[in-house]
mmCIF file of C-alpha atoms in Angstrom:
data_model
loop_
_atom_site.group_PDB
_atom_site.id
_atom_site.type_symbol
_atom_site.label_atom_id
_atom_site.label_comp_id
_atom_site.label_asym_id
_atom_site.label_seq_id
_atom_site.Cartn_x
_atom_site.Cartn_y
_atom_site.Cartn_z
ATOM 1 C CA THR A 7 0.000 0.000 0.000
ATOM 2 C CA ILE A 8 1.314 3.406 -0.955
ATOM 3 C CA THR A 9 -0.267 6.435 0.617
ATOM 4 C CA ILE A 10 0.053 9.659 -1.313
ATOM 5 C CA GLY A 11 -0.810 12.914 0.386
ATOM 6 C CA THR A 12 -1.942 15.881 -1.601
ATOM 7 C CA PRO A 13 0.763 18.523 -1.535
ATOM 8 C CA THR A 14 -0.266 21.797 -0.068
ATOM 9 C CA LEU A 15 1.380 25.036 -0.976
ATOM 10 C CA SER A 16 1.602 27.922 1.434
ATOM 11 C CA ILE A 17 3.147 31.283 0.796
ATOM 12 C CA SER A 18 4.320 34.081 3.007
ATOM 13 C CA PRO A 19 3.145 36.756 2.582
ATOM 14 C CA THR A 20 -0.319 35.454 1.700
ATOM 15 C CA ASP A 21 -0.946 38.462 -0.570
ATOM 16 C CA THR A 22 0.232 37.394 -4.004
ATOM 17 C CA THR A 23 0.491 40.930 -5.395
ATOM 18 C CA VAL A 24 4.200 41.577 -4.933
ATOM 19 C CA CYS A 25 6.912 43.984 -5.972
ATOM 20 C CA LYS A 26 8.942 42.888 -8.993
ATOM 21 C CA ASN A 27 12.251 41.268 -8.048
ATOM 22 C CA SER A 28 11.186 40.890 -4.402
ATOM 23 C CA ILE A 29 12.127 37.641 -2.692
ATOM 24 C CA GLN A 30 9.137 35.394 -1.954
ATOM 25 C CA PRO A 31 9.518 32.167 0.066
ATOM 26 C CA ILE A 32 7.457 29.207 -1.136
ATOM 27 C CA VAL A 33 6.992 26.076 0.982
ATOM 28 C CA ALA A 34 5.368 22.888 -0.343
ATOM 29 C CA THR A 35 4.308 20.255 2.165
ATOM 30 C CA ALA A 36 3.802 16.790 0.667
ATOM 31 C CA SER A 37 3.078 13.338 2.069
ATOM 32 C CA ALA A 38 6.009 11.274 3.395
ATOM 33 C CA GLY A 39 8.147 9.770 0.665
ATOM 34 C CA SER A 40 7.115 12.285 -1.995
ATOM 35 C CA ALA A 41 9.628 14.246 -4.041
ATOM 36 C CA VAL A 42 8.700 17.869 -4.787
ATOM 37 C CA THR A 43 9.790 19.519 -8.051
ATOM 38 C CA TRP A 44 9.015 22.963 -9.471
ATOM 39 C CA SER A 45 8.271 24.672 -12.745
ATOM 40 C CA PRO A 46 9.025 27.053 -14.276
ATOM 41 C CA THR A 47 12.570 27.479 -13.008
ATOM 42 C CA THR A 48 12.914 31.112 -14.117
ATOM 43 C CA ASN A 49 13.746 33.336 -11.120
ATOM 44 C CA LEU A 50 13.477 30.356 -8.727
ATOM 45 C CA TYR A 51 16.215 29.674 -6.152
ATOM 46 C CA THR A 52 17.144 27.217 -3.405
ATOM 47 C CA ASP A 53 18.529 29.812 -0.985
ATOM 48 C CA ALA A 54 16.929 32.810 0.718
ATOM 49 C CA ALA A 55 19.495 35.214 -0.786
ATOM 50 C CA CYS A 56 18.486 34.059 -4.298
ATOM 51 C CA THR A 57 22.041 33.253 -5.357
ATOM 52 C CA ILE A 58 21.671 29.500 -6.085
ATOM 53 C CA PRO A 59 19.291 28.835 -8.996
ATOM 54 C CA TYR A 60 16.853 25.940 -8.685
ATOM 55 C CA ILE A 61 17.732 23.128 -11.114
ATOM 56 C CA ALA A 62 14.760 21.530 -12.899
ATOM 57 C CA GLY A 63 13.833 18.118 -11.517
ATOM 58 C CA THR A 64 15.616 18.611 -8.185
ATOM 59 C CA ASN A 65 13.668 17.627 -5.044
ATOM 60 C CA ALA A 66 13.105 20.792 -2.986
ATOM 61 C CA SER A 67 10.198 21.535 -0.685
ATOM 62 C CA ASN A 68 11.487 25.045 0.100
ATOM 63 C CA VAL A 69 12.298 27.473 -2.709
ATOM 64 C CA TRP A 70 12.454 31.231 -3.117
ATOM 65 C CA ALA A 71 11.013 33.108 -6.071
ATOM 66 C CA LYS A 72 12.194 36.494 -7.291
ATOM 67 C CA PRO A 73 9.654 37.219 -10.036
ATOM 68 C CA SER A 74 10.325 40.053 -12.472
ATOM 69 C CA ALA A 75 6.891 39.656 -14.091
ATOM 70 C CA THR A 76 3.610 37.998 -13.154
ATOM 71 C CA THR A 77 4.486 34.301 -12.759
ATOM 72 C CA THR A 78 2.679 31.117 -11.701
ATOM 73 C CA TYR A 79 4.859 28.447 -10.068
ATOM 74 C CA THR A 80 3.755 24.800 -9.965
ATOM 75 C CA ALA A 81 4.870 22.283 -7.334
ATOM 76 C CA THR A 82 4.592 18.624 -8.288
ATOM 77 C CA ALA A 83 4.744 15.974 -5.550
ATOM 78 C CA THR A 84 5.609 12.544 -6.926
ATOM 79 C CA ASN A 85 5.536 9.209 -5.102
ATOM 80 C CA GLY A 86 6.121 6.262 -7.399
ATOM 81 C CA ALA A 87 3.881 6.636 -10.443
ATOM 82 C CA CYS A 88 1.458 9.003 -8.707
ATOM 83 C CA SER A 89 1.711 12.769 -8.638
ATOM 84 C CA LYS A 90 -0.250 15.793 -7.486
ATOM 85 C CA THR A 91 0.264 19.467 -8.332
ATOM 86 C CA ALA A 92 -0.430 22.760 -6.618
ATOM 87 C CA GLU A 93 0.149 26.321 -7.872
ATOM 88 C CA VAL A 94 0.887 29.760 -6.510
ATOM 89 C CA SER A 95 0.875 32.958 -8.563
ATOM 90 C CA PHE A 96 2.775 36.167 -7.938
ATOM 91 C CA GLU A 97 1.212 39.149 -9.648
ATOM 92 C CA ILE A 98 3.235 42.249 -10.499
ATOM 93 C CA GLU A 99 0.856 45.239 -10.738
ATOM 94 C CA THR A 100 1.444 48.776 -11.942
ATOM 95 C CA ALA A 101 -0.476 51.872 -10.909
ATOM 96 C CA ALA A 102 -0.121 54.156 -13.934
ATOM 97 C CA TRP A 103 -0.867 57.887 -14.045
ATOM 98 C CA ASN A 104 -1.752 59.055 -17.578
ATOM 99 C CA GLY A 105 -1.828 62.799 -16.854
ATOM 100 C CA THR A 106 -5.464 62.720 -15.739
ATOM 101 C CA SER A 107 -6.097 59.672 -13.548
ATOM 102 C CA TRP A 108 -4.718 56.406 -12.158
ATOM 103 C CA ASN A 109 -5.586 53.118 -13.899
ATOM 104 C CA THR A 110 -5.684 51.586 -10.382
ATOM 105 C CA PRO A 111 -4.988 53.275 -7.027
ATOM 106 C CA PRO A 112 -1.306 53.218 -6.026
ATOM 107 C CA ASP A 113 -0.236 51.175 -3.021
ATOM 108 C CA ALA A 114 2.920 49.716 -1.454
ATOM 109 C CA ASN A 115 2.717 46.492 -3.544
ATOM 110 C CA LYS A 116 2.466 48.129 -6.974
ATOM 111 C CA SER A 117 4.986 49.727 -9.280
ATOM 112 C CA LEU A 118 4.259 53.399 -10.001
ATOM 113 C CA LEU A 119 4.386 54.735 -13.564
ATOM 114 C CA PHE A 120 3.988 58.423 -14.422
ATOM 115 C CA ALA A 121 3.255 59.077 -18.104
ATOM 116 C CA GLY A 122 1.865 62.604 -17.815
ATOM 117 C CA ASP A 123 1.836 65.726 -15.651
ATOM 118 C CA TYR A 124 1.166 64.995 -11.973
ATOM 119 C CA ASN A 125 0.959 67.078 -8.800
ATOM 120 C CA SER A 126 0.314 65.402 -5.447
ATOM 121 C CA ASN A 127 -1.652 68.498 -4.314
ATOM 122 C CA THR A 128 -4.105 68.105 -7.198
ATOM 123 C CA ASP A 129 -4.405 64.370 -6.522
ATOM 124 C CA ASN A 130 -4.860 65.158 -2.794
ATOM 125 C CA ARG A 131 -2.344 62.483 -1.725
ATOM 126 C CA THR A 132 0.035 63.370 1.100
ATOM 127 C CA LEU A 133 1.623 59.899 0.946
ATOM 128 C CA ILE A 134 2.220 57.997 -2.278
ATOM 129 C CA GLU A 135 3.604 54.487 -1.770
ATOM 130 C CA GLY A 136 4.893 51.983 -4.296
ATOM 131 C CA CYS A 137 7.363 49.210 -4.979
ATOM 132 C CA ASP A 138 9.320 51.386 -7.390
ATOM 133 C CA CYS A 139 8.639 54.413 -9.569
ATOM 134 C CA THR A 140 9.272 55.226 -13.218
ATOM 135 C CA VAL A 141 8.681 58.605 -14.856
ATOM 136 C CA THR A 142 8.456 58.366 -18.655
ATOM 137 C CA SER A 143 6.884 61.741 -19.497
ATOM 138 C CA GLY A 144 5.261 64.783 -17.944
ATOM 139 C CA ALA A 145 6.188 67.060 -15.065
ATOM 140 C CA VAL A 146 5.776 65.095 -11.815
ATOM 141 C CA THR A 147 5.666 67.185 -8.623
ATOM 142 C CA ILE A 148 5.591 65.969 -5.034
ATOM 143 C CA ALA A 149 4.178 68.919 -3.079
ATOM 144 C CA SER A 150 5.453 70.450 0.151
ATOM 145 C CA ASP A 151 4.934 68.157 3.180
ATOM 146 C CA HIS A 152 4.029 65.216 0.908
ATOM 147 C CA VAL A 153 5.996 61.944 0.716
ATOM 148 C CA LEU A 154 6.896 59.545 -2.093
ATOM 149 C CA LYS A 155 7.756 56.267 -0.302
ATOM 150 C CA LEU A 156 9.299 53.463 -2.371
ATOM 151 C CA LYS A 157 10.622 50.026 -1.463
ATOM 152 C CA ASN A 158 13.019 50.141 -4.399
ATOM 153 C CA GLU A 159 14.332 52.428 -7.151
ATOM 154 C CA LEU A 160 13.239 55.670 -8.764
ATOM 155 C CA ASN A 161 13.828 55.891 -12.528
ATOM 156 C CA VAL A 162 13.356 59.164 -14.408
ATOM 157 C CA ASN A 163 13.588 58.137 -18.073
ATOM 158 C CA GLY A 164 11.714 61.129 -19.481
ATOM 159 C CA GLY A 165 9.797 64.120 -18.213
ATOM 160 C CA SER A 166 10.831 65.540 -14.844
ATOM 161 C CA MET A 167 10.529 64.742 -11.123
ATOM 162 C CA THR A 168 10.424 67.647 -8.652
ATOM 163 C CA PHE A 169 10.199 67.550 -4.868
ATOM 164 C CA GLU A 170 8.987 70.856 -3.452
ATOM 165 C CA ASN A 171 10.427 72.373 -0.255
ATOM 166 C CA ASP A 172 9.765 70.030 2.716
ATOM 167 C CA ALA A 173 8.634 67.156 0.457
ATOM 168 C CA SER A 174 10.329 63.785 1.012
ATOM 169 C CA LEU A 175 11.592 60.837 -0.989
ATOM 170 C CA VAL A 176 11.837 57.769 1.265
ATOM 171 C CA GLN A 177 13.407 54.577 -0.086
ATOM 172 C CA ILE A 178 13.421 51.408 2.027
ATOM 173 C CA ASN A 179 16.038 49.319 0.196
ATOM 174 C CA ASN A 180 19.575 50.238 -0.821
ATOM 175 C CA VAL A 181 19.060 50.587 -4.585
ATOM 176 C CA THR A 182 20.460 52.463 -7.563
ATOM 177 C CA ASN A 183 18.270 55.210 -9.012
ATOM 178 C CA THR A 184 18.504 56.490 -12.573
ATOM 179 C CA GLY A 185 17.845 59.898 -14.087
ATOM 180 C CA ASN A 186 17.717 63.327 -12.495
ATOM 181 C CA ILE A 187 15.384 64.879 -9.926
ATOM 182 C CA VAL A 188 14.957 68.434 -8.672
ATOM 183 C CA TYR A 189 14.796 68.757 -4.916
ATOM 184 C CA LYS A 190 13.898 72.254 -3.674
#
């Protein structure tokens, strides 16, 4: 008699909307004697620092994902000729400003994209949070006493980014920014 347990897949954090290139632990729990393999292997690692890539077909119940785009990972538990799969998806979302409105409200788990003129006073936001921020066009202004808080980088590829007197740029991680900003 062979007893096969259904693998379960738990993720921390439980929210699957994540910042691109953020490290996400994935743990698969399978019945005794089962081997756990993963697919796809893109941006999947066997160490928490994400320095050792996962090799396809290798038994690993604990892996770490560092998705750069929305990705669904599949765990397959195999015991003899029987197998069971479970999936977890990491969604990378972008809150984009088109010069008039947001396509979705910005929050700490979304990338920010400015593709038009923006002023935090007009938008009535004293705190704007995001994973990272890219300015592609338009004049973006963070008003006095307002804060742009990012987990990662700020990229000004076009347009301009201005922080008025007493405005703040807060970045959580030690990252490299690109482009120029004006800080009054």
